[in-house]
mmCIF file of C-alpha atoms and ligand atoms in Angstrom:
data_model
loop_
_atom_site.group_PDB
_atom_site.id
_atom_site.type_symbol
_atom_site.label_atom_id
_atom_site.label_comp_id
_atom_site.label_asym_id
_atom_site.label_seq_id
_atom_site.Cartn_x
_atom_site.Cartn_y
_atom_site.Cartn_z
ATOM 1 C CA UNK A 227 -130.669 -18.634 56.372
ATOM 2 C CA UNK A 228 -128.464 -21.910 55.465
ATOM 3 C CA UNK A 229 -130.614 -24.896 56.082
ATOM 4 C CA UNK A 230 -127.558 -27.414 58.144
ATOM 5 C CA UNK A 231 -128.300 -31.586 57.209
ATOM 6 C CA UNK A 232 -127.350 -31.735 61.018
ATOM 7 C CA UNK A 233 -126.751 -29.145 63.604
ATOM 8 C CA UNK A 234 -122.881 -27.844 62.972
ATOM 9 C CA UNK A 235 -120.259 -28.055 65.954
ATOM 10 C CA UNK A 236 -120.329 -25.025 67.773
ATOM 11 C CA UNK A 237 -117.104 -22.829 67.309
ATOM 12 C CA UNK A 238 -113.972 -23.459 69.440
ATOM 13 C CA UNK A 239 -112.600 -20.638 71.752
ATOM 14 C CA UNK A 240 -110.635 -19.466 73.920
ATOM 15 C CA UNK A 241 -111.335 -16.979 77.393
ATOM 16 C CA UNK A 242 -109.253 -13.702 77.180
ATOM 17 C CA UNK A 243 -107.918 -12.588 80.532
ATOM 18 C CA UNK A 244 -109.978 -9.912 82.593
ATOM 19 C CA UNK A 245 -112.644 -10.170 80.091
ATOM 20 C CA UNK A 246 -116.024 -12.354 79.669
ATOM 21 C CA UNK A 247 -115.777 -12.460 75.709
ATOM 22 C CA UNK A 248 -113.862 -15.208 74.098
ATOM 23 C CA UNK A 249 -111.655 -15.787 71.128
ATOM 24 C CA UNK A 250 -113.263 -17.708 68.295
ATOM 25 C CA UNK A 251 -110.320 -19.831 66.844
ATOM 26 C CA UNK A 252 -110.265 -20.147 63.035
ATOM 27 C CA UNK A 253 -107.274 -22.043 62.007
ATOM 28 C CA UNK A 254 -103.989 -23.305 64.137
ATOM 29 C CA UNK A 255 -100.645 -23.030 62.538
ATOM 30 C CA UNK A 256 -97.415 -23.822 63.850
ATOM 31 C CA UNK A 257 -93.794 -23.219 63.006
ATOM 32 C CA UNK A 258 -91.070 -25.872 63.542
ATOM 33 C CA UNK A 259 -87.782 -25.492 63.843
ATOM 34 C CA UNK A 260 -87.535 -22.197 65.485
ATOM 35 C CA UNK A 261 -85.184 -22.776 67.691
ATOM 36 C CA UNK A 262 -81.630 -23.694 66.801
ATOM 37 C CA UNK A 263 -80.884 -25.627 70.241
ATOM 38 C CA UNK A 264 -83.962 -27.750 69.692
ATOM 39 C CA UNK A 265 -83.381 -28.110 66.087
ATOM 40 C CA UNK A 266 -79.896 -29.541 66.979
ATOM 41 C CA UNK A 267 -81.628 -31.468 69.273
ATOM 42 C CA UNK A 268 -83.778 -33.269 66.982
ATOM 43 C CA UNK A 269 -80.404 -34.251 64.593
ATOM 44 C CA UNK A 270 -81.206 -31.510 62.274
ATOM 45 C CA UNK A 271 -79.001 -28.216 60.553
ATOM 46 C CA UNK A 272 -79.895 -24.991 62.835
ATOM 47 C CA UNK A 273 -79.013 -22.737 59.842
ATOM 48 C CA UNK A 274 -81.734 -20.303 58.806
ATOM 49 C CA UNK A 275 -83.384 -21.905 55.940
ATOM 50 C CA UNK A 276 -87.513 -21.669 55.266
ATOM 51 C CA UNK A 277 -89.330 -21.571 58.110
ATOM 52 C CA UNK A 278 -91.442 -24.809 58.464
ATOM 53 C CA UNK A 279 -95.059 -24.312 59.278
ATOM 54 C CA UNK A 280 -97.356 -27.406 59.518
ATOM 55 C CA UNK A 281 -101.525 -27.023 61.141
ATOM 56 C CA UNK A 282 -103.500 -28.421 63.302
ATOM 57 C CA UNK A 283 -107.478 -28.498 63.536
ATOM 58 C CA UNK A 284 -108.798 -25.947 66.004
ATOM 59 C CA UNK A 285 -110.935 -29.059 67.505
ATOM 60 C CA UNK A 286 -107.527 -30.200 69.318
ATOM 61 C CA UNK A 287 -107.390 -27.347 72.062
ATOM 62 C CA UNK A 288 -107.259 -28.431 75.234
ATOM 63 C CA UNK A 289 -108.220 -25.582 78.014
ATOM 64 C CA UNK A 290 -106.171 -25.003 81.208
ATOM 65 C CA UNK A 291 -106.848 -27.505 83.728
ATOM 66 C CA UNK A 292 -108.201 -30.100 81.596
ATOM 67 C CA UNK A 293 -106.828 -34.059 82.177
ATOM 68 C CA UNK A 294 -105.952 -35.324 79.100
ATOM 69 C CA UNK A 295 -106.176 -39.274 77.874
ATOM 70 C CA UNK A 296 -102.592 -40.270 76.961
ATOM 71 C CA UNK A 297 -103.293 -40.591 73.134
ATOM 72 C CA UNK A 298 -103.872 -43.079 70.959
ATOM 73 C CA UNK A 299 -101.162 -44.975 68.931
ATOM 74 C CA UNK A 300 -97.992 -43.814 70.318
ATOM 75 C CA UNK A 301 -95.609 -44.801 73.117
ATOM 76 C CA UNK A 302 -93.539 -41.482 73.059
ATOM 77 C CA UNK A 303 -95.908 -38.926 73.556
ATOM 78 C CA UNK A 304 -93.638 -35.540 73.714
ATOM 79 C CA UNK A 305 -94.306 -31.509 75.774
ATOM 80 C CA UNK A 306 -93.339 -28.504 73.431
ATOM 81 C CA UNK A 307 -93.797 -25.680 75.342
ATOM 82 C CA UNK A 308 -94.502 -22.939 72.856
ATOM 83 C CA UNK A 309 -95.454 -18.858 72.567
ATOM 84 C CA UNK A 310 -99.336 -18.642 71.094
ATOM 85 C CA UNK A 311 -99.758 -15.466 69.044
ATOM 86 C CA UNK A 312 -103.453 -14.987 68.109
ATOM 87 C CA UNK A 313 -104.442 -13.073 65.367
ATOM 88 C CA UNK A 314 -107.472 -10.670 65.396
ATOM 89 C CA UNK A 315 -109.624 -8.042 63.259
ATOM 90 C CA UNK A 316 -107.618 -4.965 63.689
ATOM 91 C CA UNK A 317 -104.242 -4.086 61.666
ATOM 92 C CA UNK A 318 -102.430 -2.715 64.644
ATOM 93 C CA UNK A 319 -99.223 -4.506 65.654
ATOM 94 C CA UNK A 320 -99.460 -6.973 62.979
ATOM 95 C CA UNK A 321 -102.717 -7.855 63.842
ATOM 96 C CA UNK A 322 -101.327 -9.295 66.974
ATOM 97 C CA UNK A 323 -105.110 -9.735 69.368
ATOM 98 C CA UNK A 324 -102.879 -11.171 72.023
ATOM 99 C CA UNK A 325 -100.724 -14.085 73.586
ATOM 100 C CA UNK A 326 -100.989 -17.371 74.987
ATOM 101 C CA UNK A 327 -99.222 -20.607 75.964
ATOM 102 C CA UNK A 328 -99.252 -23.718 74.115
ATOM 103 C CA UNK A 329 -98.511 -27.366 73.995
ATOM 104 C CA UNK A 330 -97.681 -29.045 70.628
ATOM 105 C CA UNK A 331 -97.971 -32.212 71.956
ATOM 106 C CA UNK A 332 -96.379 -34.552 69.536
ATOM 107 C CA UNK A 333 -96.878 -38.365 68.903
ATOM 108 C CA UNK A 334 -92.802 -38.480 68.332
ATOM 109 C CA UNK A 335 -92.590 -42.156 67.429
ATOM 110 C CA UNK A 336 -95.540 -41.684 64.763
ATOM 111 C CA UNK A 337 -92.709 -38.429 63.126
ATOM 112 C CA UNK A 338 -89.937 -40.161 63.347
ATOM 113 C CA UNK A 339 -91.352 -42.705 60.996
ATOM 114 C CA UNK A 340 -92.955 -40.816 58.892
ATOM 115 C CA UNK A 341 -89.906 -38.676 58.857
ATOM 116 C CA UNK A 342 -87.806 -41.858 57.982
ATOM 117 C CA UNK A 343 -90.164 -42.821 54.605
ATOM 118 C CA UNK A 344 -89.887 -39.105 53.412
ATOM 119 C CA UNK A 345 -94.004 -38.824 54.176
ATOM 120 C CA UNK A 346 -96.366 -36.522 55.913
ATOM 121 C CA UNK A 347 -95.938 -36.025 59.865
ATOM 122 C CA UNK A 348 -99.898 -35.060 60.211
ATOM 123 C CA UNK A 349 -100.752 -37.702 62.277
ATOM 124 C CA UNK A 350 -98.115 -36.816 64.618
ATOM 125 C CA UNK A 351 -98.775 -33.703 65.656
ATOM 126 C CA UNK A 352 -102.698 -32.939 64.388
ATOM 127 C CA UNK A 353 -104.250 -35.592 66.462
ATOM 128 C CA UNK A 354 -107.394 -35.228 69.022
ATOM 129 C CA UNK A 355 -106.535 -33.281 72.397
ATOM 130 C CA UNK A 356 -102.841 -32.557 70.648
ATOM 131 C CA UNK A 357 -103.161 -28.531 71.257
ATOM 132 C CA UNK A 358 -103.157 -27.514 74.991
ATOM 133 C CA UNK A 359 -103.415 -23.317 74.897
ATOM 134 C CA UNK A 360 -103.702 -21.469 78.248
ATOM 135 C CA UNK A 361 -106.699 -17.894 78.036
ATOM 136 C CA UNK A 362 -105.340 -15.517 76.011
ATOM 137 C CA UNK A 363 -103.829 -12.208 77.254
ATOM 138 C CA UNK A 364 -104.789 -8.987 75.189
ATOM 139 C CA UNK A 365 -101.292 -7.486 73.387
ATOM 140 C CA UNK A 366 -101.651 -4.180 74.602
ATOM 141 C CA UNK A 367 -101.720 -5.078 78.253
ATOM 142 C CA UNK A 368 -98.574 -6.833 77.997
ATOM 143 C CA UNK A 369 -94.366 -6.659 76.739
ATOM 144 C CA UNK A 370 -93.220 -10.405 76.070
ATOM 145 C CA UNK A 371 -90.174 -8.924 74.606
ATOM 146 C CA UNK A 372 -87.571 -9.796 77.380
ATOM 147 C CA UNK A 373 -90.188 -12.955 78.463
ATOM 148 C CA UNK A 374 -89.348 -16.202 79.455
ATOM 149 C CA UNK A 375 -90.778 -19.609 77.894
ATOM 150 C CA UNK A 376 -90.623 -22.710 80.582
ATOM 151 C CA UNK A 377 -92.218 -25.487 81.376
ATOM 152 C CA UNK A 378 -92.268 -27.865 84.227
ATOM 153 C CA UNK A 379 -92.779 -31.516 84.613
ATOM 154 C CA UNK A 380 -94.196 -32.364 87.822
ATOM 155 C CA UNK A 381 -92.641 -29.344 89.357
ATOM 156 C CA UNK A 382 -89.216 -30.061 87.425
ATOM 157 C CA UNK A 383 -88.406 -27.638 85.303
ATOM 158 C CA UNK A 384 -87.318 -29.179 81.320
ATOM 159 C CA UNK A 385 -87.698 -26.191 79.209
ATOM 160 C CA UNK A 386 -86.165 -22.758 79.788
ATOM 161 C CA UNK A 387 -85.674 -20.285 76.913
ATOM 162 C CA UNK A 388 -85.616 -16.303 76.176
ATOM 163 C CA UNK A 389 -88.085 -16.200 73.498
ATOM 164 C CA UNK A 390 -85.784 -13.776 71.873
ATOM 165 C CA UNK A 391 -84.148 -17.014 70.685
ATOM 166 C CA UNK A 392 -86.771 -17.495 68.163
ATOM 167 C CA UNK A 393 -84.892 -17.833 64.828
ATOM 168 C CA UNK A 394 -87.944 -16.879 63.013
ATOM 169 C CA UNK A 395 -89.641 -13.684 64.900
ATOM 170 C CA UNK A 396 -93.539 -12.931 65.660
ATOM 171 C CA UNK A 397 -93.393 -10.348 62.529
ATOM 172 C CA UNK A 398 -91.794 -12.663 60.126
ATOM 173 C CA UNK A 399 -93.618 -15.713 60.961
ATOM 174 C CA UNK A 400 -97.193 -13.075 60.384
ATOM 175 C CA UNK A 401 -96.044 -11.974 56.976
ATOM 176 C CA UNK A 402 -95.199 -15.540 55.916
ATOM 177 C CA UNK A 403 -98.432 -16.593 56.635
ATOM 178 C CA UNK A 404 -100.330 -13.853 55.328
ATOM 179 C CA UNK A 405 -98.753 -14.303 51.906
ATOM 180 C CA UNK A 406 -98.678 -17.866 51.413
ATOM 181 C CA UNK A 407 -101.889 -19.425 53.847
ATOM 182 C CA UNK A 408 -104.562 -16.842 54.105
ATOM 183 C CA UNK A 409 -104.075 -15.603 57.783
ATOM 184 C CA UNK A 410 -107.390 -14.200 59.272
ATOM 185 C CA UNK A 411 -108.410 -13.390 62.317
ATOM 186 C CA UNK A 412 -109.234 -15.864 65.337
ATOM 187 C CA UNK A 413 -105.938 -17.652 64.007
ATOM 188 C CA UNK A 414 -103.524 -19.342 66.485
ATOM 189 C CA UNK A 415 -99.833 -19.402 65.838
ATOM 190 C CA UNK A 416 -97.776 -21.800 68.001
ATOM 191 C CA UNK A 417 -94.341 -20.497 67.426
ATOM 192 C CA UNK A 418 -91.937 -23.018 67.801
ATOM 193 C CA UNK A 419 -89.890 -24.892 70.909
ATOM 194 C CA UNK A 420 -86.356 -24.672 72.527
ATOM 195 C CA UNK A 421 -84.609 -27.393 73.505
ATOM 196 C CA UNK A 422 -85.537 -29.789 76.375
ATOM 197 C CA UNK A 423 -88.720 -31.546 74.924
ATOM 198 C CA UNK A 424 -89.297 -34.838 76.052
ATOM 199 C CA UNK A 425 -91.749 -37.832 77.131
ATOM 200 C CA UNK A 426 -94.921 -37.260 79.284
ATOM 201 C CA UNK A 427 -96.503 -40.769 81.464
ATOM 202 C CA UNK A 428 -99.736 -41.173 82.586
ATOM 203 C CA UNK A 429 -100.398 -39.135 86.145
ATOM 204 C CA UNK A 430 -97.346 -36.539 84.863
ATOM 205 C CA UNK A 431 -98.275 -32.574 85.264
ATOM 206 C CA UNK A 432 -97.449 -30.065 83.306
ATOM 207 C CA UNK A 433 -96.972 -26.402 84.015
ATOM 208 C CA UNK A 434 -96.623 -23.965 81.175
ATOM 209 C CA UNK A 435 -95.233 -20.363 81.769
ATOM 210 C CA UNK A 436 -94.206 -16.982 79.434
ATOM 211 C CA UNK A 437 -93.411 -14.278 81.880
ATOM 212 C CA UNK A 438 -96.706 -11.785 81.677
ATOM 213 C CA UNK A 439 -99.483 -14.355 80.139
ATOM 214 C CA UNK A 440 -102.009 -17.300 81.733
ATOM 215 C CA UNK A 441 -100.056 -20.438 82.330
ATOM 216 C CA UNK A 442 -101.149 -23.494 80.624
ATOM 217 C CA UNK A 443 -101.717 -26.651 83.335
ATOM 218 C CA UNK A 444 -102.735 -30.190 81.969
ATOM 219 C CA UNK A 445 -102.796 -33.553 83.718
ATOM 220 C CA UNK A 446 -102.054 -36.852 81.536
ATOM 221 C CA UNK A 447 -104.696 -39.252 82.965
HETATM 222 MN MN1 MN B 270 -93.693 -27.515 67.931
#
């Protein structure tokens, strides 16, 4: 048995819905620019080029319900409401275990200047408490294809997309990662964000929804 210097940090997971097991998360990638309405809404070109997949530590989920510190270094803290796919051991349906809702929550000031010296935009989106993801719902109890992604600020609503507008879709996305960043299972995919994302204050609510799944609720305190 591996002697540990110091005791190791005890695996991050998620609960499943209707069940008392949970879903040991391994890595968290996300795709940007996935949606052309939100790509033209960040001043970019909505053709399909390369998807662009960045990460995130699994020590930045947030759970449902959970008030979250405005973070640290930024005065434009942004929502994207996104579709979580999580991967799991079996090779049925692309591996797909199941579905959530996530959060990308962005330090946008921090990316748009590291966007304007060409550099890295880590520290903008893979910061502490920057990956809100509701429980996760098992694939075969559910049909997200004709599902709605929203989210509401406060009880106004300031996302509201078909996720059928994905320009990169749940399969592709899987065999991109599989051949280029070792996808295994107990991996998150956040899959991108429509159009609408904006600016959360202290004391704002949000409400995350895809028809069929857990909602995703945090509280900026
Ligand atoms: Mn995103």
């Amino acid at each position: 048995m591996t002697k540990f210097a110091f005791t190791p940090h005890d695996t991050v997971s998620l609960p499943i819905t209707g069940s008392d097991e949970r879903f040991p998360v391994r890595r968290i990638y996300c795709v940007g620019r996935n949606y052309a309405d939100h790509v033209t809404e960040m001043g970019g070109d909505a053709s399909r080029s390369e998807p662009t997949f960045f990460t995130k530590a699994a020590e930045t989920i947030v759970h449902s319900g959970t008030d979250i510190p405005y973070a640290p270094n930024t005065s434009n803290l942004h929502f994207e409401i996104e579709l979580v796919v999580a991967i799991g051991p079996d090779d049925i349906n692309d591996g797909i275990f199941g579905y959530g809702v996530g959060i990308d929550l962005t330090r946008r000031d921090v990316q748009s200047a590291a966007k304007a010296k060409g550099g890295p935009w880590d520290r903008a989106k893979n910061f502490h408490r920057s990956a809100p993801c509701s429980a996760l719902t098992r694939a075969e109890t559910v049909d997200i294809t004709a599902a709605n992604l929203s989210i509401t600020k406060n009880g106004e609503t300031m996302q509201n997309a078909p996720l059928s507008q994905m320009i990169w879709k749940t399969p592709e996305i899987i065999s991109r990662l599989r051949e280029d960043m070792d996808l295994q299972p107990g991996d998150l995919i956040y899959t991108g964000t429509p159009a609408g994302v904006g600016p959360v204050a202290i004391g704002d609510e949000l409400s995350g929804h895809v028809d069929g799944l857990a909602p995703i609720k945090v509280r900026f305190i």
